[in-house]
mmCIF file of C-alpha atoms in Angstrom:
data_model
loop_
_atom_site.group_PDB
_atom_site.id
_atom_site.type_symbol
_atom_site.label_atom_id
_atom_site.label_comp_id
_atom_site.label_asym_id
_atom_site.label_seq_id
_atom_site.Cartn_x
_atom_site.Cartn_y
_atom_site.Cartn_z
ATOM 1 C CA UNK K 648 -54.290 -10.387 127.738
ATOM 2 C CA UNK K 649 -56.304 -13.649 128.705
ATOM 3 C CA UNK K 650 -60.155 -13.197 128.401
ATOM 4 C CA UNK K 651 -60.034 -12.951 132.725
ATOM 5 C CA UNK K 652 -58.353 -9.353 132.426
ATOM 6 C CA UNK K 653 -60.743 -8.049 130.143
ATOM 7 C CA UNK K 654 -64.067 -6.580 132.076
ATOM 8 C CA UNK K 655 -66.971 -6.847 129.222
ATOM 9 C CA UNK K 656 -69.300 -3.747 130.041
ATOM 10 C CA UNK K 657 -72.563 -4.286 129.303
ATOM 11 C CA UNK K 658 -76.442 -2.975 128.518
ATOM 12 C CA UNK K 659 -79.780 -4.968 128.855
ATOM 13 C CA UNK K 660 -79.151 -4.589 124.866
ATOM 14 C CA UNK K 661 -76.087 -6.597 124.565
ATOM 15 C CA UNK K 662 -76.652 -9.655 122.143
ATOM 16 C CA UNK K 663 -77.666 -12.771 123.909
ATOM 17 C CA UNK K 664 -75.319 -14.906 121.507
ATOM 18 C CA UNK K 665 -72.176 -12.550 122.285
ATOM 19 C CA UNK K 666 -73.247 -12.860 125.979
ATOM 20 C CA UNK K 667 -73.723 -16.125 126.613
ATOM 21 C CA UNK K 668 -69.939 -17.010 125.325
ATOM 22 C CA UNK K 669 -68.426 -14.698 127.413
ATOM 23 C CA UNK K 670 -66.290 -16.510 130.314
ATOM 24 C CA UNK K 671 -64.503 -13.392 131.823
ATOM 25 C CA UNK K 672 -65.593 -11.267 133.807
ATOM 26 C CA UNK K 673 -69.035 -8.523 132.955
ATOM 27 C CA UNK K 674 -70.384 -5.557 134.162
ATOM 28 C CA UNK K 675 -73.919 -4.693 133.871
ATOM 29 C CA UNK K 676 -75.560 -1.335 133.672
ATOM 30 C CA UNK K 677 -78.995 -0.206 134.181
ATOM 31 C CA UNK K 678 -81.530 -2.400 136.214
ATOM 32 C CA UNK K 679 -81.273 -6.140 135.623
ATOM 33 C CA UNK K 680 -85.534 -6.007 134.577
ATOM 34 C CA UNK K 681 -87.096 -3.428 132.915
ATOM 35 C CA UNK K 682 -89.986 -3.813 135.204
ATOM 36 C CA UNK K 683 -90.004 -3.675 138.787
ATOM 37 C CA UNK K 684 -88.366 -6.433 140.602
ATOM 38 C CA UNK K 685 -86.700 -7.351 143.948
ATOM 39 C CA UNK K 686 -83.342 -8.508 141.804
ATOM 40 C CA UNK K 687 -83.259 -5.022 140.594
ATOM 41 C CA UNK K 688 -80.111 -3.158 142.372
ATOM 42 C CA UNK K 689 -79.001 0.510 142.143
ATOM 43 C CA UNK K 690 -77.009 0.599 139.199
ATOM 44 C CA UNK K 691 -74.969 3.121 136.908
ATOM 45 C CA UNK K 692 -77.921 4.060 134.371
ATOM 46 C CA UNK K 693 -76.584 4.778 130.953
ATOM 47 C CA UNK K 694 -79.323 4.841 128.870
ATOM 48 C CA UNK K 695 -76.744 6.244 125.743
ATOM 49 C CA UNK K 696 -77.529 5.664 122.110
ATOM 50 C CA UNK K 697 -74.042 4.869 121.405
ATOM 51 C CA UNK K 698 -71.101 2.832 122.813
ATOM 52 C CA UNK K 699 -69.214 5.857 123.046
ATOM 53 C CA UNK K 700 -71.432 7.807 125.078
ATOM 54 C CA UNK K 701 -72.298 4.691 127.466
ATOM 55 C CA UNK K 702 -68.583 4.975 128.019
ATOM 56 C CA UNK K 703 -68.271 7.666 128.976
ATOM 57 C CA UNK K 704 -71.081 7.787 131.640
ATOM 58 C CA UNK K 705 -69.597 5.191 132.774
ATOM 59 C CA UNK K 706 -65.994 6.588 132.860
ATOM 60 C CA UNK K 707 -67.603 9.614 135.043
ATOM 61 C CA UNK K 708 -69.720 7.087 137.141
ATOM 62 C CA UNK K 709 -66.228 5.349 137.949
ATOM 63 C CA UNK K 710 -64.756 8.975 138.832
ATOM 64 C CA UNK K 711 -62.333 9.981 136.382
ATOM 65 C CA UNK K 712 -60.866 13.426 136.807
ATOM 66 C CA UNK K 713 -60.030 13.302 133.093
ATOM 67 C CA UNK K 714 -61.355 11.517 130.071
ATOM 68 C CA UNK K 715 -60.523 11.455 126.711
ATOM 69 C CA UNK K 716 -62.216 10.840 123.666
ATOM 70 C CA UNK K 717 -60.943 9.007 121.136
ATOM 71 C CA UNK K 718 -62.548 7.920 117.545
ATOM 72 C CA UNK K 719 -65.949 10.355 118.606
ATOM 73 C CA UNK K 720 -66.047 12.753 115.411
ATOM 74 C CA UNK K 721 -69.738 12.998 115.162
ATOM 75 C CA UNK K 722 -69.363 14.716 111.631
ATOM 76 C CA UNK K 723 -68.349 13.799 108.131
ATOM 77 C CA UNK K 724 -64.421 14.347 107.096
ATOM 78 C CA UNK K 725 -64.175 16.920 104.212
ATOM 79 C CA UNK K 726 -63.675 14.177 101.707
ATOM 80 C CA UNK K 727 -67.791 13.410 102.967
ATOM 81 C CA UNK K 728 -66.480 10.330 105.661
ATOM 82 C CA UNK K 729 -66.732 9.153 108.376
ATOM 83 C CA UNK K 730 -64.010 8.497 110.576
ATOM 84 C CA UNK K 731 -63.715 4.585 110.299
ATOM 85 C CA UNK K 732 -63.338 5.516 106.381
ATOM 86 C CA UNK K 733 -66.165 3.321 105.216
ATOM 87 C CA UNK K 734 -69.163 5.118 104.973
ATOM 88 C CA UNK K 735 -70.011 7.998 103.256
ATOM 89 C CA UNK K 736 -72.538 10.935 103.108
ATOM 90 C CA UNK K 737 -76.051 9.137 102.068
ATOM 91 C CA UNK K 738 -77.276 11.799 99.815
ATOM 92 C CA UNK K 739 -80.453 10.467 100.067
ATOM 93 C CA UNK K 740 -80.635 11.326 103.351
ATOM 94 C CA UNK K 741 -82.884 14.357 103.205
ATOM 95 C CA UNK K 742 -81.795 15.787 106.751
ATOM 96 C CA UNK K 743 -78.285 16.995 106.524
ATOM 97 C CA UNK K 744 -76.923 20.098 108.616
ATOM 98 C CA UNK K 745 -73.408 21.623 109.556
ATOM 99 C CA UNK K 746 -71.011 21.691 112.242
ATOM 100 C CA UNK K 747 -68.412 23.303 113.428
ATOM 101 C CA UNK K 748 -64.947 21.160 114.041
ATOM 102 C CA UNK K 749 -62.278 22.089 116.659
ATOM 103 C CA UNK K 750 -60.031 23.038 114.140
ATOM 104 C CA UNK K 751 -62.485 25.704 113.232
ATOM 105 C CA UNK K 752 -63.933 23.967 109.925
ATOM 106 C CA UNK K 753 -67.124 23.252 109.033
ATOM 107 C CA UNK K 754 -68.275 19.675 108.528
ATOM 108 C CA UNK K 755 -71.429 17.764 107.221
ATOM 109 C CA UNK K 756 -73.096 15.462 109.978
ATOM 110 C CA UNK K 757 -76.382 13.293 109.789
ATOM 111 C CA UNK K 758 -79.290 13.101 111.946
ATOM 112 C CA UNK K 759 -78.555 10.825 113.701
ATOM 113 C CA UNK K 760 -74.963 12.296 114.325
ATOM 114 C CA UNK K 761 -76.636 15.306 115.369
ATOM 115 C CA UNK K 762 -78.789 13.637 118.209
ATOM 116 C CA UNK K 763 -75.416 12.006 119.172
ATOM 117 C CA UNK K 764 -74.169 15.876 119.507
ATOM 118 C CA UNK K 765 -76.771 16.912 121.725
ATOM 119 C CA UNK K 766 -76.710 13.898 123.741
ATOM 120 C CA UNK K 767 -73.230 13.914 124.366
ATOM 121 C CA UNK K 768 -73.798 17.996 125.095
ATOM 122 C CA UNK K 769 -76.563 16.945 128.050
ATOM 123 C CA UNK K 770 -74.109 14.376 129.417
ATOM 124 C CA UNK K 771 -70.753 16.625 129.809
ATOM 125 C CA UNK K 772 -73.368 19.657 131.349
ATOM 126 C CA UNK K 773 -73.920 17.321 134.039
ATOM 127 C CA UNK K 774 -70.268 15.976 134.581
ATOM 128 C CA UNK K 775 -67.963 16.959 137.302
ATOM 129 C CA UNK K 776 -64.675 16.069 135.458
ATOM 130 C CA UNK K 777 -62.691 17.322 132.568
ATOM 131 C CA UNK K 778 -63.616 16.248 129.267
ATOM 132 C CA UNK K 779 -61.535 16.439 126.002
ATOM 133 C CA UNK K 780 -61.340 15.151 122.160
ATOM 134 C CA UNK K 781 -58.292 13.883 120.901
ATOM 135 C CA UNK K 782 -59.723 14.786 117.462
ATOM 136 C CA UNK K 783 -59.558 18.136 115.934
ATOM 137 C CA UNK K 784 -61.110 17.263 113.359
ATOM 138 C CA UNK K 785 -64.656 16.371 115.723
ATOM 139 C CA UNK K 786 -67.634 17.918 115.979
ATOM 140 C CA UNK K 787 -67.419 21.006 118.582
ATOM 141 C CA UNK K 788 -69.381 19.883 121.790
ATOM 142 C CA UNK K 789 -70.235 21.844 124.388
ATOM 143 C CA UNK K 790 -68.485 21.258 128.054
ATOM 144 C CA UNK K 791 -65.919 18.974 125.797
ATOM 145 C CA UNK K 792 -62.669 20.472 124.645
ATOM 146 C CA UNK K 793 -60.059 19.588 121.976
ATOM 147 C CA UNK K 794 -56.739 18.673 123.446
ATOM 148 C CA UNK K 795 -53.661 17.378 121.522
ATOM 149 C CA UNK K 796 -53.015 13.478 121.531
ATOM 150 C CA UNK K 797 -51.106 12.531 124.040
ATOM 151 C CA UNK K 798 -48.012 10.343 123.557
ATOM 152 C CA UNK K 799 -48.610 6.700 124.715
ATOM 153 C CA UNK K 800 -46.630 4.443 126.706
ATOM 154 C CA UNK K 801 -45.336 2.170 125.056
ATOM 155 C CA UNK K 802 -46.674 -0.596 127.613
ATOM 156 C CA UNK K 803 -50.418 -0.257 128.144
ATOM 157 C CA UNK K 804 -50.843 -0.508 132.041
ATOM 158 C CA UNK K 805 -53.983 -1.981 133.272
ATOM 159 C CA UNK K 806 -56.178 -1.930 136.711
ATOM 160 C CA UNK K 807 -56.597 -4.799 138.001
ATOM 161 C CA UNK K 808 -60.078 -6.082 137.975
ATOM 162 C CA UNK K 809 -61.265 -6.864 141.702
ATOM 163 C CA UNK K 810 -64.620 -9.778 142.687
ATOM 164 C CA UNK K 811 -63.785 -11.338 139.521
ATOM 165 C CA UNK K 812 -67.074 -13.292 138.920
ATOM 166 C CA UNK K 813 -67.108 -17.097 137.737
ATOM 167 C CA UNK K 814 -69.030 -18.948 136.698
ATOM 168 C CA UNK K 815 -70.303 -20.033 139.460
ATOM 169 C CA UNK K 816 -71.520 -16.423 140.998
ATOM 170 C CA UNK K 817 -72.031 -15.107 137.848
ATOM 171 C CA UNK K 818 -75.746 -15.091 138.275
ATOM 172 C CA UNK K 819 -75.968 -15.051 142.018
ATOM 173 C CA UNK K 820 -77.910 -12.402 142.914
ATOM 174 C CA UNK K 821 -80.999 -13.927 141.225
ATOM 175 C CA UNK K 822 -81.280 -16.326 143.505
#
């Protein structure tokens, strides 16, 4: 894929450094100012602590009848991991508490895990699609179901990606 068929989704948190490199093409959610300002435009508010949960709000802002979640455990594995594999239960961490999995385990999560639970319980109350985890090893969430992996093509299709900005409009509307 050349860097014009990948959209780069974005918050007013994104790194300036990472920003200012990218040449493709960027959407941008929440208001352009965090103040009141005549640039500001309606805009999908995410307002997410995670990347995973600011996609999804945006998957369901885009109208998806079905999304699936990949990679979102939200607990510990049973060896005390994390899903990436590389970081493990912080026993000094005083808060710990446990979950239930959708294989019907029970499973260690942090904190801040937790908050990522609840979070991600507010945002599929509100949704008007179907939700589901590819994981059945992830944290139960309400409104979010466990559904076998699906097989994958073996050729990724893509959507075309339509008003491609340049460089040149990039940063029209602040004019």
């Amino acid at each position: 894929l050349a860097a014009d068929d990948i959209l780069f989704v974005h918050s007013p948190y994104v790194s300036s450094q990472l920003l200012a490199q990218w040449n493709g093409p960027a959407l941008y959610l929440e208001e352009l100012f965090p103040w009141k300002h005549k640039s500001n435009k309606e805009n999908i508010a995410v307002g997410s602590p995670t990347v995973s949960h600011t996609a999804l709000q945006l998957a369901i802002n885009m109208g998806f009848e079905q999304i699936l979640l990949a990679g979102v455990d939200l607990c510990y594995s049973s060896e005390g991991m994390t899903h990436s594999g590389n970081i493990s239960i912080d026993e000094k961490d005083t808060y710990h508490t446990t979950v239930k999995t959708y294989k019907g385990n029970e499973a260690e999560t942090s904190f801040f895990m937790q908050m990522g639970i609840i979070s991600l319980n507010n945002i599929a109350k509100d949704a008007k699609c179907s939700i589901y985890n590819l994981s059945e090893n992830a944290a139960v969430i309400k409104g979010i179901e466990y559904k076998q992996s699906p097989a994958l093509p073996e050729k990724a299709t893509t959507l075309p990606i339509i008003n491609k900005p340049n460089k040149e409009t990039r940063f029209e509307h602040l004019k």
